[in-house]
Short mmCIF file of C-alpha atoms in Angstrom, two decimals:
data_model
loop_
_atom_site.label_atom_id
_atom_site.label_comp_id
_atom_site.label_asym_id
_atom_site.label_seq_id
_atom_site.Cartn_x
_atom_site.Cartn_y
_atom_site.Cartn_z
CA MET F 1 130.24 109.81 117.73
CA ALA F 2 130.38 113.50 117.63
CA ASP F 3 131.33 116.30 115.56
CA GLY F 4 133.06 119.48 116.25
CA PRO F 5 136.63 120.20 117.90
CA ARG F 6 137.90 117.66 120.65
CA GLN F 7 138.71 119.00 123.61
CA ARG F 8 141.97 117.10 125.82
CA VAL F 9 139.88 115.84 129.93
CA ALA F 10 142.09 115.30 133.23
CA VAL F 11 139.77 113.91 134.46
CA PHE F 12 140.02 113.64 138.65
CA GLY F 13 139.08 109.82 140.44
CA ALA F 14 139.00 106.77 139.22
CA GLY F 15 136.55 105.41 140.92
CA TYR F 16 133.44 104.36 139.14
CA ILE F 17 131.73 108.29 138.45
CA GLY F 18 135.82 109.49 137.35
CA LEU F 19 136.06 105.94 134.97
CA VAL F 20 132.75 106.51 133.50
CA THR F 21 133.20 110.15 133.32
CA GLY F 22 136.98 109.42 131.02
CA ALA F 23 136.07 106.14 129.55
CA CYS F 24 132.27 107.81 127.99
CA PHE F 25 134.65 111.31 127.28
CA ALA F 26 137.37 109.35 125.51
CA GLU F 27 134.39 107.67 123.39
CA LEU F 28 132.86 111.51 122.48
CA GLY F 29 136.35 111.44 121.50
CA HIS F 30 138.30 113.29 123.07
CA GLN F 31 141.44 113.01 124.38
CA VAL F 32 141.41 112.48 128.71
CA VAL F 33 144.01 110.99 131.41
CA VAL F 34 142.15 109.83 134.68
CA ARG F 35 144.57 110.31 137.18
CA ASP F 36 143.99 108.69 140.90
CA VAL F 37 146.08 108.94 143.53
CA ASN F 38 145.71 104.94 144.18
CA PRO F 39 149.17 102.73 142.26
CA ASP F 40 147.70 99.85 142.34
CA LYS F 41 143.70 101.11 140.69
CA ILE F 42 146.41 103.28 137.51
CA GLU F 43 148.25 99.77 137.17
CA LEU F 44 146.01 97.47 136.71
CA LEU F 45 144.42 99.65 134.54
CA ARG F 46 147.33 100.21 132.20
CA SER F 47 147.67 96.74 131.83
CA GLY F 48 144.12 96.52 130.94
CA ASP F 49 141.47 95.58 133.73
CA VAL F 50 138.97 96.84 134.77
CA PRO F 51 139.20 97.57 138.99
CA ILE F 52 135.48 97.88 139.02
CA TYR F 53 132.86 95.48 137.94
CA GLU F 54 130.60 97.28 135.62
CA PRO F 55 128.52 96.31 132.35
CA GLY F 56 130.38 97.62 129.39
CA LEU F 57 132.93 99.86 130.81
CA GLY F 58 135.72 97.40 130.19
CA ASP F 59 134.92 96.84 126.22
CA MET F 60 134.35 101.21 126.34
CA ILE F 61 138.81 101.46 127.81
CA ALA F 62 139.81 98.91 125.52
CA ARG F 63 138.66 100.93 122.74
CA ASN F 64 139.15 103.53 123.03
CA LYS F 65 142.74 103.25 124.41
CA GLU F 66 144.44 106.05 121.81
CA ARG F 67 142.21 108.28 123.60
CA LEU F 68 142.49 107.84 127.58
CA THR F 69 145.26 106.89 129.60
CA PHE F 70 145.92 107.46 133.66
CA THR F 71 147.84 108.53 135.64
CA LEU F 72 149.57 108.99 138.92
CA ASP F 73 151.12 113.09 138.41
CA VAL F 74 148.96 115.46 138.91
CA ARG F 75 151.54 117.18 136.27
CA GLU F 76 150.73 115.12 133.65
CA ALA F 77 146.70 114.52 133.96
CA LEU F 78 147.02 118.28 133.72
CA ASP F 79 149.61 118.62 130.51
CA GLY F 80 147.48 120.81 127.72
CA ALA F 81 144.09 120.18 129.83
CA GLU F 82 141.12 122.60 128.92
CA VAL F 83 139.03 121.69 131.40
CA ALA F 84 139.88 119.66 134.77
CA TYR F 85 136.34 117.00 136.07
CA VAL F 86 136.20 116.57 139.32
CA CYS F 87 135.41 112.41 140.49
CA VAL F 88 137.08 111.99 143.99
CA ASP F 89 135.04 111.14 147.04
CA THR F 90 132.65 112.61 149.54
CA PRO F 91 132.21 110.28 151.91
CA PRO F 92 131.07 110.50 155.20
CA SER F 93 132.64 113.03 157.87
CA PRO F 94 132.79 111.60 161.76
CA SER F 95 129.67 114.62 162.38
CA GLY F 96 127.61 113.47 158.78
CA ASP F 97 129.26 116.26 156.99
CA ALA F 98 130.65 114.90 153.12
CA ASP F 99 133.89 114.93 153.35
CA LEU F 100 135.03 117.01 150.91
CA SER F 101 139.68 116.19 151.56
CA ARG F 102 139.96 114.59 148.62
CA VAL F 103 138.13 117.18 146.33
CA TRP F 104 140.09 119.86 147.50
CA SER F 105 142.61 118.49 147.79
CA VAL F 106 142.22 118.36 143.43
CA VAL F 107 141.82 121.85 144.00
CA GLN F 108 145.15 122.74 145.30
CA SER F 109 146.82 120.47 142.57
CA LEU F 110 144.81 123.10 139.76
CA GLU F 111 147.59 125.69 140.97
CA GLY F 112 149.55 126.99 138.23
CA ALA F 113 147.56 125.65 134.93
CA SER F 114 146.87 128.74 134.23
CA HIS F 115 145.86 126.91 130.25
CA LEU F 116 142.97 125.23 132.48
CA ARG F 117 139.44 126.30 131.23
CA ALA F 118 137.35 125.53 133.41
CA VAL F 119 136.72 123.09 136.17
CA VAL F 120 133.59 121.44 136.69
CA MET F 121 132.79 119.27 138.77
CA LYS F 122 131.08 115.93 138.37
CA SER F 123 131.76 114.68 142.98
CA THR F 124 128.76 114.15 145.12
CA VAL F 125 128.97 117.39 147.29
CA PRO F 126 127.20 119.82 149.67
CA VAL F 127 125.17 122.70 148.48
CA GLY F 128 127.37 126.28 148.60
CA THR F 129 130.96 124.47 148.23
CA GLY F 130 130.96 125.46 144.11
CA THR F 131 131.04 128.63 146.43
CA ARG F 132 133.97 127.98 148.12
CA VAL F 133 136.14 126.84 145.84
CA ARG F 134 135.62 129.66 142.88
CA ALA F 135 136.85 130.99 146.10
CA ALA F 136 139.57 129.28 146.34
CA LEU F 137 140.60 129.59 142.45
CA ASP F 138 140.87 133.11 142.01
CA ALA F 139 143.21 132.99 145.18
CA ALA F 140 145.37 130.71 142.99
CA GLY F 141 145.38 133.27 140.57
CA LEU F 142 143.22 130.98 138.11
CA ARG F 143 140.04 134.01 138.32
CA HIS F 144 140.26 133.63 134.32
CA VAL F 145 139.89 129.56 134.71
CA GLY F 146 135.65 129.26 134.50
CA TYR F 147 133.78 126.38 137.37
CA ALA F 148 131.17 124.84 136.74
CA ALA F 149 128.68 121.59 138.17
CA ASN F 150 127.90 118.68 136.08
CA PRO F 151 126.43 116.59 138.77
CA GLU F 152 126.16 112.14 137.71
CA PHE F 153 122.98 110.43 137.66
CA THR F 154 124.39 107.34 136.47
CA ALA F 155 123.55 104.47 138.54
CA GLU F 156 125.99 100.72 139.10
CA GLY F 157 125.12 99.06 136.67
CA THR F 158 123.91 101.05 134.09
CA ALA F 159 126.21 103.77 134.66
CA VAL F 160 128.10 104.09 130.63
CA ARG F 161 124.16 103.85 129.50
CA ASP F 162 123.05 106.51 131.91
CA PHE F 163 125.65 108.38 130.72
CA LEU F 164 125.43 108.35 127.54
CA HIS F 165 122.05 108.03 127.25
CA PRO F 166 120.44 110.89 130.36
CA ASP F 167 116.66 111.32 131.36
CA ARG F 168 119.35 114.55 131.23
CA ILE F 169 122.31 116.71 131.19
CA VAL F 170 122.70 119.73 134.51
CA ILE F 171 125.38 122.51 134.16
CA GLY F 172 125.28 124.70 136.79
CA SER F 173 127.79 128.17 136.45
CA SER F 174 127.68 132.10 136.38
CA GLU F 175 129.91 131.80 133.03
CA GLU F 176 128.30 130.80 130.09
CA ALA F 177 131.50 130.41 128.33
CA THR F 178 132.06 127.67 130.72
CA ALA F 179 128.69 126.46 130.36
CA ARG F 180 128.91 126.37 126.51
CA LEU F 181 132.16 124.47 127.40
CA VAL F 182 131.02 121.85 129.61
CA GLU F 183 127.90 122.16 127.08
CA HIS F 184 130.42 121.53 124.32
CA LEU F 185 131.86 118.02 125.90
CA HIS F 186 128.95 115.95 126.24
CA ARG F 187 127.67 116.60 122.18
CA GLY F 188 126.71 113.12 120.78
CA VAL F 189 125.22 112.45 124.66
CA ASP F 190 121.55 111.92 124.10
CA GLY F 191 120.15 113.63 126.63
CA GLN F 192 118.26 117.46 127.65
CA VAL F 193 120.69 119.73 128.13
CA VAL F 194 119.40 122.15 131.46
CA MET F 195 121.20 125.33 132.46
CA MET F 196 120.72 126.44 135.29
CA ASP F 197 123.34 128.60 138.74
CA VAL F 198 125.65 127.05 140.30
CA LEU F 199 123.89 126.32 144.12
CA SER F 200 121.23 124.69 142.34
CA ALA F 201 122.72 122.05 140.49
CA GLU F 202 123.92 121.71 143.27
CA MET F 203 120.71 121.00 145.27
CA VAL F 204 119.69 118.93 142.17
CA LYS F 205 121.48 115.87 143.11
CA LEU F 206 121.49 115.49 146.31
CA ALA F 207 117.04 116.57 146.18
CA SER F 208 116.42 113.90 143.77
CA ASN F 209 118.86 110.46 144.84
CA ALA F 210 116.35 111.85 148.51
CA LEU F 211 113.35 111.88 146.34
CA LEU F 212 114.31 108.57 144.64
CA ALA F 213 114.08 107.71 149.15
CA THR F 214 111.36 108.68 149.78
CA LYS F 215 109.21 106.72 147.25
CA ILE F 216 110.91 103.44 148.22
CA SER F 217 110.36 104.05 152.39
CA PHE F 218 107.44 105.29 151.36
CA ILE F 219 106.70 101.88 149.51
CA ASN F 220 108.50 99.98 152.48
CA GLU F 221 106.58 101.66 154.95
CA ILE F 222 103.21 100.79 153.03
CA ALA F 223 103.74 97.68 152.45
CA THR F 224 104.24 97.07 156.38
CA VAL F 225 100.46 98.60 156.73
CA CYS F 226 99.82 94.90 154.32
CA GLU F 227 100.98 93.18 156.14
CA LYS F 228 98.69 93.97 159.26
CA THR F 229 96.57 93.97 157.11
CA GLY F 230 96.68 91.62 154.69
CA ALA F 231 96.47 93.19 151.74
CA ASP F 232 98.65 92.44 148.43
CA VAL F 233 101.56 95.23 148.00
CA GLY F 234 102.02 93.84 144.64
CA HIS F 235 99.03 94.98 143.65
CA VAL F 236 98.66 98.02 145.67
CA ALA F 237 102.13 99.46 144.17
CA ARG F 238 100.97 97.78 140.47
CA ALA F 239 97.95 100.12 140.77
CA VAL F 240 99.51 103.15 142.32
CA GLY F 241 102.22 103.35 139.74
CA LEU F 242 100.04 103.39 137.06
CA ASP F 243 99.62 106.70 138.09
CA HIS F 244 100.97 109.23 135.07
CA ARG F 245 101.06 111.45 138.13
CA LEU F 246 103.23 109.30 139.75
CA GLY F 247 104.73 106.88 137.23
CA PRO F 248 105.22 102.90 138.53
CA HIS F 249 109.62 103.50 139.37
CA PHE F 250 110.73 103.00 142.66
CA LEU F 251 108.35 101.47 144.35
CA ARG F 252 109.31 97.72 145.21
CA PRO F 253 109.47 96.94 148.54
CA GLY F 254 112.74 95.15 150.24
CA ILE F 255 114.73 95.18 152.50
CA GLY F 256 115.76 99.11 151.72
CA TRP F 257 118.63 101.44 149.69
CA GLY F 258 121.76 101.20 149.73
CA GLY F 259 124.12 101.59 147.64
CA SER F 260 127.39 104.35 146.80
CA CYS F 261 124.63 107.63 146.65
CA PHE F 262 121.36 107.14 148.45
CA PRO F 263 122.17 106.24 151.45
CA LYS F 264 125.38 108.95 151.75
CA ASP F 265 123.21 112.08 149.90
CA SER F 266 119.98 111.48 152.13
CA GLU F 267 121.81 112.05 154.91
CA ALA F 268 124.61 115.04 153.44
CA LEU F 269 120.91 116.31 152.43
CA ARG F 270 119.68 115.63 156.02
CA GLN F 271 122.45 117.07 157.62
CA LEU F 272 123.11 120.24 154.99
CA ALA F 273 119.46 121.26 156.23
CA SER F 274 120.20 120.47 160.18
CA ASN F 275 123.77 122.95 159.59
CA THR F 276 120.90 125.76 158.65
CA GLY F 277 119.00 125.41 161.74
CA TYR F 278 116.67 124.06 160.15
CA HIS F 279 115.59 120.08 160.93
CA PRO F 280 113.83 118.10 157.91
CA PRO F 281 111.51 115.88 159.43
CA LEU F 282 110.22 114.07 156.17
CA LEU F 283 113.63 113.45 155.07
CA SER F 284 115.10 112.66 158.41
CA ALA F 285 111.19 109.89 158.29
CA VAL F 286 112.55 108.37 155.11
CA ILE F 287 116.13 108.23 156.42
CA GLU F 288 114.84 105.68 159.55
CA VAL F 289 111.83 103.49 157.46
CA ASN F 290 114.68 102.53 155.76
CA ASN F 291 117.25 101.17 158.56
CA LEU F 292 114.42 99.63 159.76
CA GLN F 293 113.29 97.39 156.77
CA LYS F 294 116.34 95.45 157.60
CA ARG F 295 116.01 95.48 161.06
CA ARG F 296 111.96 94.01 160.05
CA ALA F 297 113.83 91.58 157.80
CA ILE F 298 115.79 90.25 161.08
CA GLN F 299 113.14 89.96 163.73
CA ARG F 300 110.28 88.41 161.51
CA LEU F 301 113.12 85.52 161.14
CA LYS F 302 113.51 85.48 164.96
CA ASP F 303 109.15 85.13 165.20
CA GLU F 304 109.34 82.11 163.22
CA LEU F 305 112.12 79.73 164.38
CA GLY F 306 111.96 81.28 168.04
CA THR F 307 115.37 81.91 168.53
CA LEU F 308 118.20 82.68 165.61
CA GLU F 309 120.82 81.49 168.82
CA GLY F 310 122.63 79.01 167.02
CA ALA F 311 120.28 79.55 164.19
CA ARG F 312 122.45 79.04 160.42
CA VAL F 313 121.47 81.54 158.27
CA ALA F 314 122.16 82.29 154.10
CA LEU F 315 122.67 85.40 152.47
CA LEU F 316 121.30 85.02 148.84
CA GLY F 317 122.94 88.42 147.90
CA MET F 318 125.70 90.81 148.95
CA ALA F 319 126.23 93.42 147.20
CA PHE F 320 123.56 96.92 147.52
CA LYS F 321 122.33 95.40 143.97
CA PRO F 322 122.08 93.00 140.93
CA GLY F 323 124.50 93.80 138.13
CA THR F 324 127.20 95.84 140.23
CA ASP F 325 129.83 94.07 143.18
CA ASP F 326 129.97 97.74 144.85
CA MET F 327 129.63 96.72 148.92
CA ARG F 328 129.28 100.12 150.15
CA GLU F 329 126.07 100.55 152.20
CA ALA F 330 124.46 97.19 151.13
CA PRO F 331 122.30 95.53 153.67
CA SER F 332 123.54 92.60 153.83
CA THR F 333 126.27 94.53 156.47
CA VAL F 334 124.14 95.27 158.31
CA LEU F 335 121.62 91.84 157.97
CA ALA F 336 124.92 89.64 158.42
CA SER F 337 125.88 92.14 161.77
CA ARG F 338 122.67 91.60 163.49
CA LEU F 339 122.65 87.69 162.55
CA LEU F 340 126.41 87.12 164.75
CA ALA F 341 124.98 90.36 167.04
CA GLU F 342 121.70 87.51 167.52
CA GLY F 343 124.60 83.87 167.79
CA SER F 344 123.76 83.19 164.43
CA GLU F 345 125.91 81.20 162.07
CA VAL F 346 126.24 83.62 158.57
CA TRP F 347 126.72 81.71 155.24
CA CYS F 348 126.45 83.91 152.25
CA TRP F 349 126.53 83.95 148.18
CA ASP F 350 126.88 86.76 145.71
CA PRO F 351 128.75 86.19 141.29
CA LEU F 352 130.47 89.74 141.73
CA ALA F 353 131.00 91.29 145.64
CA ARG F 354 133.85 91.44 147.10
CA PRO F 355 134.06 92.50 151.00
CA GLY F 356 137.67 91.25 152.49
CA GLN F 357 138.02 90.32 155.04
CA VAL F 358 136.77 92.98 156.83
CA GLN F 359 133.82 92.33 159.60
CA PRO F 360 131.08 91.30 159.15
CA TRP F 361 132.20 88.88 156.43
CA ALA F 362 135.63 87.25 157.82
CA SER F 363 132.88 85.67 160.78
CA ALA F 364 130.72 84.42 157.46
CA VAL F 365 130.90 81.55 155.35
CA ARG F 366 131.48 82.56 151.92
CA HIS F 367 129.79 79.90 148.99
CA ALA F 368 130.92 80.02 145.37
CA SER F 369 126.83 79.31 144.18
CA PRO F 370 122.98 79.56 145.91
CA GLN F 371 122.74 75.54 146.69
CA GLU F 372 125.78 75.13 148.38
CA ALA F 373 124.72 78.02 151.26
CA LEU F 374 121.40 76.87 151.39
CA GLU F 375 122.23 73.24 152.26
CA GLY F 376 122.25 73.10 155.75
CA ALA F 377 121.20 76.31 156.44
CA ASP F 378 117.82 77.36 159.18
CA ALA F 379 116.73 79.55 156.91
CA ALA F 380 117.85 81.81 154.09
CA ILE F 381 116.96 86.07 152.84
CA VAL F 382 117.28 87.00 149.98
CA VAL F 383 119.63 90.40 150.09
CA THR F 384 119.75 90.92 146.28
CA GLU F 385 118.49 89.92 143.84
CA TRP F 386 120.18 88.20 141.78
CA PRO F 387 118.47 86.31 138.15
CA GLN F 388 120.23 83.21 138.87
CA LEU F 389 118.18 83.10 142.58
CA GLU F 390 115.02 82.58 140.05
CA GLU F 391 116.92 79.10 138.11
CA VAL F 392 117.91 77.02 142.39
CA ASP F 393 115.53 74.57 142.53
CA TRP F 394 113.72 75.58 145.28
CA VAL F 395 112.37 71.88 145.26
CA TRP F 396 115.96 70.32 146.50
CA ALA F 397 116.51 73.44 148.54
CA ALA F 398 113.85 72.61 150.71
CA THR F 399 115.40 69.41 151.39
CA ALA F 400 118.45 69.84 151.73
CA MET F 401 117.68 72.24 154.48
CA ARG F 402 117.28 71.94 158.19
CA ARG F 403 114.68 74.19 158.16
CA PRO F 404 112.70 76.20 154.60
CA VAL F 405 112.52 79.09 156.06
CA LEU F 406 113.19 81.83 153.85
CA PHE F 407 112.34 85.26 153.58
CA ASP F 408 112.34 87.28 150.10
CA GLY F 409 113.31 90.61 151.13
CA ARG F 410 113.26 91.29 147.05
CA ASN F 411 109.95 89.98 146.69
CA LEU F 412 111.41 88.08 143.63
CA LEU F 413 110.07 84.60 143.23
CA ASP F 414 107.00 83.86 143.48
CA PRO F 415 105.08 83.40 147.18
CA ALA F 416 102.33 80.12 145.42
CA ARG F 417 104.87 78.67 143.47
CA MET F 418 107.48 78.54 147.40
CA ARG F 419 105.18 76.89 149.24
CA ALA F 420 104.13 74.23 146.96
CA ALA F 421 108.07 73.69 147.09
CA GLY F 422 107.33 72.77 150.67
CA PHE F 423 108.74 76.44 152.36
CA THR F 424 108.41 78.14 154.83
CA TYR F 425 107.31 82.01 152.50
CA LEU F 426 108.21 85.16 154.52
CA SER F 427 107.65 88.89 152.04
CA VAL F 428 107.60 92.59 152.89
CA GLY F 429 103.54 93.45 151.85
CA ARG F 430 102.32 89.88 150.46
CA PRO F 431 99.96 87.81 152.96
#
């Protein structure tokens, strides 16, 4: 896809970010080896299967099989590699700080890889991590190896497109040669390159996700006020979004954000600030509003039904967003847990999600279609805005349910149509 010499890249981590990074670099013509510690995952990838659902990723991996390989062996990954990309998870620790144990495991495994030209951090890490990694590389005799922060801005469901056509490519490094090397790796990517210091690059990712989360919590709080006053948040959000200073993106009210980034990164930024002695009141409020949205949904059903004890509630959608199978920090998990705690029977449907036999899903009944989940239910909640839900025969559903009560947590459906179908229809911020 791009002109110029190709590089040999070692990618550590075969999760969402690592696989997309590795596949896209191979698509750009580089020779890529992806290394992971999970034998089952590597075996699947070697056999041509992709362990996650991401549109276009499987085809890209198959298309670049001559340039993209997978291994469990660190030495095999590093053999001849010029650049090592760190793409491992950094989940919250019990203290709320990011758990960097996987990052440090990768850094330690680089000892002796003197042929490397650069180590690049793609994982989301606290501000200041790069300084510590730089010191660790120096102590390991890799002072000549450059270091850069290259945060990712991909969204699940559109990750391949986001990588190849990003709004910006952020590169943080104190060494110009390293920054130029990372820039060269992205040659052929349609996006503006923005270079800066490592600390600022680390902050960009956290700040970006915190601002997006703020917009969502803000419109959810406006939606609550709309409910109290009779205003329609749909009209309000549409008109607000037409202001060029604000824009329409992330002004859709609902039951709150989830996934692998917003919850983790917002909490990580709050913890980072707290560790410096500063309590961030705005960010704390953003997180609190998001947490309350899911509990408000349960309370509104409870108010409508009188009690949730013994009620059968259908959760329509389980993944945190459509177009992905990811259940990390999914609102559905909180909803199912609260319903079970209230004594409800939980039925659920999702076309892709794979939560496994863990609570609360071990106590829920999974169905193959929305219709199956709705039949005999006392109430339903639209949790994920899957397009299949717009195709449901809601007139039939109203007669098939024991009580036709529906809380549309994504404002997916038309209120007039749902009420005409016979539903007691509740939504977010709409009269």
